Amino acid sequence: QVQLVESGGGLVQSGGSLTLSCAASENILNFNDMGWYRQAPGKQRELVAVINIGGRTTYGESVKGRSTIWRDNAANTVYLRMSDLKTDDTAVYYCSARILSHISWAQGTQVTVSS
């Protein structure tokens, strides 16, 4: 079972930016894709961004245009940069790693955007 360790969450002002990182305990190229999902209180978990083994990226509609996902293969780490943060971005952010239909999840990191 892969271990995923997140960092970079916290309190940010509206309009600000942050970068989340997710370090994996094994070669990230073992996975079909890695990425980020988020879950706000009372809402379902939703896609933020994923990057697949070929480097193709997919973004959720709510963050498209103000988020960038990338990876450092040598460091086995995936990053997410979010800009122009809004209070609606407040959520627990979860790093994911998928092999076929199996998804491993990190513990989650809280991101709170203050107005």
PDB file of N, CA and C in Angstrom, residues 2 4 22 24 26-37 47-59 69-71 73 76-79 94-106:
ATOM      1  N   VAL A   2       0.671   2.092  -0.989  1.00  0.00           N
ATOM      2  CA  VAL A   2       1.465   3.312  -1.069  1.00  0.00           C
ATOM      3  C   VAL A   2       1.112   4.241   0.079  1.00  0.00           C
ATOM      4  N   LEU A   4       0.961   8.187   1.068  1.00  0.00           N
ATOM      5  CA  LEU A   4       0.904   9.514   0.462  1.00  0.00           C
ATOM      6  C   LEU A   4       0.931  10.542   1.576  1.00  0.00           C
ATOM      7  N   CYS A  22       2.280  16.415  -2.573  1.00  0.00           N
ATOM      8  CA  CYS A  22       1.937  15.055  -2.171  1.00  0.00           C
ATOM      9  C   CYS A  22       3.103  14.149  -2.522  1.00  0.00           C
ATOM     10  N   ALA A  24       4.871  10.517  -2.506  1.00  0.00           N
ATOM     11  CA  ALA A  24       4.520   9.097  -2.482  1.00  0.00           C
ATOM     12  C   ALA A  24       5.703   8.265  -2.008  1.00  0.00           C
ATOM     13  N   GLU A  26       6.510   5.433  -3.157  1.00  0.00           N
ATOM     14  CA  GLU A  26       7.054   4.620  -4.239  1.00  0.00           C
ATOM     15  C   GLU A  26       7.038   5.409  -5.529  1.00  0.00           C
ATOM     16  N   ASN A  27       7.558   4.805  -6.579  1.00  0.00           N
ATOM     17  CA  ASN A  27       7.658   5.459  -7.881  1.00  0.00           C
ATOM     18  C   ASN A  27       6.265   5.868  -8.378  1.00  0.00           C
ATOM     19  N   ILE A  28       6.069   7.159  -8.595  1.00  0.00           N
ATOM     20  CA  ILE A  28       4.739   7.628  -8.991  1.00  0.00           C
ATOM     21  C   ILE A  28       4.366   7.187 -10.396  1.00  0.00           C
ATOM     22  N   LEU A  29       5.334   6.762 -11.159  1.00  0.00           N
ATOM     23  CA  LEU A  29       5.025   6.258 -12.496  1.00  0.00           C
ATOM     24  C   LEU A  29       4.425   4.850 -12.451  1.00  0.00           C
ATOM     25  N   ASN A  30       4.311   4.300 -11.249  1.00  0.00           N
ATOM     26  CA  ASN A  30       3.583   3.041 -11.083  1.00  0.00           C
ATOM     27  C   ASN A  30       2.074   3.249 -11.205  1.00  0.00           C
ATOM     28  N   PHE A  31       1.635   4.483 -11.103  1.00  0.00           N
ATOM     29  CA  PHE A  31       0.209   4.779 -11.027  1.00  0.00           C
ATOM     30  C   PHE A  31      -0.337   5.273 -12.360  1.00  0.00           C
ATOM     31  N   ASN A  32      -1.568   4.904 -12.639  1.00  0.00           N
ATOM     32  CA  ASN A  32      -2.228   5.396 -13.847  1.00  0.00           C
ATOM     33  C   ASN A  32      -2.396   6.911 -13.778  1.00  0.00           C
ATOM     34  N   ASP A  33      -2.726   7.396 -12.615  1.00  0.00           N
ATOM     35  CA  ASP A  33      -2.775   8.833 -12.418  1.00  0.00           C
ATOM     36  C   ASP A  33      -2.690   9.176 -10.933  1.00  0.00           C
ATOM     37  N   MET A  34      -2.326  10.407 -10.684  1.00  0.00           N
ATOM     38  CA  MET A  34      -2.313  10.958  -9.328  1.00  0.00           C
ATOM     39  C   MET A  34      -2.965  12.320  -9.382  1.00  0.00           C
ATOM     40  N   GLY A  35      -3.497  12.723  -8.242  1.00  0.00           N
ATOM     41  CA  GLY A  35      -4.134  14.028  -8.283  1.00  0.00           C
ATOM     42  C   GLY A  35      -4.682  14.456  -6.950  1.00  0.00           C
ATOM     43  N   TRP A  36      -5.623  15.378  -7.050  1.00  0.00           N
ATOM     44  CA  TRP A  36      -6.222  15.978  -5.870  1.00  0.00           C
ATOM     45  C   TRP A  36      -7.734  16.017  -6.011  1.00  0.00           C
ATOM     46  N   TYR A  37      -8.378  15.694  -4.914  1.00  0.00           N
ATOM     47  CA  TYR A  37      -9.815  15.853  -4.777  1.00  0.00           C
ATOM     48  C   TYR A  37     -10.043  16.678  -3.522  1.00  0.00           C
ATOM     49  N   LEU A  47     -13.488  16.308  -7.900  1.00  0.00           N
ATOM     50  CA  LEU A  47     -12.188  16.396  -8.553  1.00  0.00           C
ATOM     51  C   LEU A  47     -11.667  17.829  -8.532  1.00  0.00           C
ATOM     52  N   VAL A  48     -10.397  17.960  -8.187  1.00  0.00           N
ATOM     53  CA  VAL A  48      -9.704  19.236  -8.354  1.00  0.00           C
ATOM     54  C   VAL A  48      -8.829  19.142  -9.605  1.00  0.00           C
ATOM     55  N   ALA A  49      -7.903  18.192  -9.592  1.00  0.00           N
ATOM     56  CA  ALA A  49      -7.019  18.015 -10.736  1.00  0.00           C
ATOM     57  C   ALA A  49      -6.332  16.661 -10.656  1.00  0.00           C
ATOM     58  N   VAL A  50      -6.084  16.058 -11.820  1.00  0.00           N
ATOM     59  CA  VAL A  50      -5.295  14.837 -11.881  1.00  0.00           C
ATOM     60  C   VAL A  50      -4.306  14.949 -13.025  1.00  0.00           C
ATOM     61  N   ILE A  51      -3.218  14.195 -12.899  1.00  0.00           N
ATOM     62  CA  ILE A  51      -2.227  14.106 -13.949  1.00  0.00           C
ATOM     63  C   ILE A  51      -1.969  12.625 -14.199  1.00  0.00           C
ATOM     64  N   ASN A  52      -2.052  12.203 -15.460  1.00  0.00           N
ATOM     65  CA  ASN A  52      -1.896  10.777 -15.715  1.00  0.00           C
ATOM     66  C   ASN A  52      -0.459  10.430 -16.057  1.00  0.00           C
ATOM     67  N   ILE A  53      -0.221   9.163 -16.271  1.00  0.00           N
ATOM     68  CA  ILE A  53       1.140   8.678 -16.459  1.00  0.00           C
ATOM     69  C   ILE A  53       1.795   9.316 -17.682  1.00  0.00           C
ATOM     70  N   GLY A  54       0.988   9.719 -18.645  1.00  0.00           N
ATOM     71  CA  GLY A  54       1.528  10.362 -19.828  1.00  0.00           C
ATOM     72  C   GLY A  54       1.712  11.864 -19.684  1.00  0.00           C
ATOM     73  N   GLY A  55       1.330  12.380 -18.527  1.00  0.00           N
ATOM     74  CA  GLY A  55       1.464  13.808 -18.280  1.00  0.00           C
ATOM     75  C   GLY A  55       0.230  14.617 -18.617  1.00  0.00           C
ATOM     76  N   ARG A  56      -0.802  13.953 -19.075  1.00  0.00           N
ATOM     77  CA  ARG A  56      -2.038  14.679 -19.392  1.00  0.00           C
ATOM     78  C   ARG A  56      -2.733  15.117 -18.104  1.00  0.00           C
ATOM     79  N   THR A  57      -3.224  16.336 -18.105  1.00  0.00           N
ATOM     80  CA  THR A  57      -3.869  16.893 -16.922  1.00  0.00           C
ATOM     81  C   THR A  57      -5.355  17.100 -17.149  1.00  0.00           C
ATOM     82  N   THR A  58      -6.123  16.947 -16.099  1.00  0.00           N
ATOM     83  CA  THR A  58      -7.555  17.186 -16.110  1.00  0.00           C
ATOM     84  C   THR A  58      -7.901  18.001 -14.874  1.00  0.00           C
ATOM     85  N   TYR A  59      -8.729  19.031 -15.062  1.00  0.00           N
ATOM     86  CA  TYR A  59      -9.100  19.915 -13.962  1.00  0.00           C
ATOM     87  C   TYR A  59     -10.605  19.917 -13.766  1.00  0.00           C
ATOM     88  N   ILE A  69      -1.466  21.534 -11.981  1.00  0.00           N
ATOM     89  CA  ILE A  69      -0.919  20.328 -11.367  1.00  0.00           C
ATOM     90  C   ILE A  69       0.307  19.910 -12.163  1.00  0.00           C
ATOM     91  N   TRP A  70       1.335  19.481 -11.462  1.00  0.00           N
ATOM     92  CA  TRP A  70       2.523  18.973 -12.110  1.00  0.00           C
ATOM     93  C   TRP A  70       3.204  17.972 -11.200  1.00  0.00           C
ATOM     94  N   ARG A  71       4.196  17.316 -11.691  1.00  0.00           N
ATOM     95  CA  ARG A  71       4.860  16.294 -10.867  1.00  0.00           C
ATOM     96  C   ARG A  71       6.367  16.346 -11.058  1.00  0.00           C
ATOM     97  N   ASN A  73       9.034  13.560 -11.036  1.00  0.00           N
ATOM     98  CA  ASN A  73       9.176  12.104 -11.006  1.00  0.00           C
ATOM     99  C   ASN A  73      10.342  11.663 -10.111  1.00  0.00           C
ATOM    100  N   ASN A  76       9.199  11.740  -6.663  1.00  0.00           N
ATOM    101  CA  ASN A  76       7.945  11.012  -6.424  1.00  0.00           C
ATOM    102  C   ASN A  76       6.902  11.906  -5.766  1.00  0.00           C
ATOM    103  N   THR A  77       6.783  13.109  -6.287  1.00  0.00           N
ATOM    104  CA  THR A  77       5.906  14.115  -5.684  1.00  0.00           C
ATOM    105  C   THR A  77       5.050  14.784  -6.747  1.00  0.00           C
ATOM    106  N   VAL A  78       3.797  15.005  -6.385  1.00  0.00           N
ATOM    107  CA  VAL A  78       2.855  15.727  -7.231  1.00  0.00           C
ATOM    108  C   VAL A  78       2.494  17.034  -6.525  1.00  0.00           C
ATOM    109  N   TYR A  79       2.366  18.088  -7.306  1.00  0.00           N
ATOM    110  CA  TYR A  79       2.089  19.414  -6.756  1.00  0.00           C
ATOM    111  C   TYR A  79       0.800  19.971  -7.355  1.00  0.00           C
ATOM    112  N   TYR A  94      -7.575  16.068  -0.652  1.00  0.00           N
ATOM    113  CA  TYR A  94      -7.028  14.723  -0.569  1.00  0.00           C
ATOM    114  C   TYR A  94      -6.194  14.403  -1.803  1.00  0.00           C
ATOM    115  N   CYS A  95      -4.992  13.961  -1.556  1.00  0.00           N
ATOM    116  CA  CYS A  95      -4.169  13.453  -2.648  1.00  0.00           C
ATOM    117  C   CYS A  95      -4.583  12.024  -2.962  1.00  0.00           C
ATOM    118  N   SER A  96      -4.551  11.670  -4.239  1.00  0.00           N
ATOM    119  CA  SER A  96      -4.950  10.326  -4.654  1.00  0.00           C
ATOM    120  C   SER A  96      -3.910   9.726  -5.579  1.00  0.00           C
ATOM    121  N   ALA A  97      -3.873   8.398  -5.582  1.00  0.00           N
ATOM    122  CA  ALA A  97      -3.009   7.656  -6.502  1.00  0.00           C
ATOM    123  C   ALA A  97      -3.806   6.449  -6.983  1.00  0.00           C
ATOM    124  N   ARG A  98      -3.951   6.327  -8.296  1.00  0.00           N
ATOM    125  CA  ARG A  98      -4.831   5.292  -8.845  1.00  0.00           C
ATOM    126  C   ARG A  98      -4.058   4.287  -9.690  1.00  0.00           C
ATOM    127  N   ILE A  99      -4.342   3.016  -9.446  1.00  0.00           N
ATOM    128  CA  ILE A  99      -3.920   1.930 -10.321  1.00  0.00           C
ATOM    129  C   ILE A  99      -5.192   1.204 -10.727  1.00  0.00           C
ATOM    130  N   LEU A 100      -5.528   1.316 -11.998  1.00  0.00           N
ATOM    131  CA  LEU A 100      -6.776   0.760 -12.542  1.00  0.00           C
ATOM    132  C   LEU A 100      -7.929   1.276 -11.690  1.00  0.00           C
ATOM    133  N   SER A 101      -8.691   0.408 -11.052  1.00  0.00           N
ATOM    134  CA  SER A 101      -9.856   0.871 -10.299  1.00  0.00           C
ATOM    135  C   SER A 101      -9.558   1.107  -8.818  1.00  0.00           C
ATOM    136  N   HIS A 102      -8.316   0.868  -8.414  1.00  0.00           N
ATOM    137  CA  HIS A 102      -7.973   1.031  -7.002  1.00  0.00           C
ATOM    138  C   HIS A 102      -7.355   2.402  -6.765  1.00  0.00           C
ATOM    139  N   ILE A 103      -7.941   3.141  -5.829  1.00  0.00           N
ATOM    140  CA  ILE A 103      -7.434   4.470  -5.482  1.00  0.00           C
ATOM    141  C   ILE A 103      -6.950   4.468  -4.043  1.00  0.00           C
ATOM    142  N   SER A 104      -5.734   4.939  -3.861  1.00  0.00           N
ATOM    143  CA  SER A 104      -5.199   5.157  -2.521  1.00  0.00           C
ATOM    144  C   SER A 104      -5.348   6.638  -2.198  1.00  0.00           C
ATOM    145  N   TRP A 105      -5.639   6.916  -0.937  1.00  0.00           N
ATOM    146  CA  TRP A 105      -5.885   8.295  -0.508  1.00  0.00           C
ATOM    147  C   TRP A 105      -4.925   8.700   0.596  1.00  0.00           C
ATOM    148  N   ALA A 106      -4.561   9.957   0.566  1.00  0.00           N
ATOM    149  CA  ALA A 106      -3.836  10.533   1.684  1.00  0.00           C
ATOM    150  C   ALA A 106      -4.831  10.897   2.779  1.00  0.00           C
TER     151      ALA A 106
END
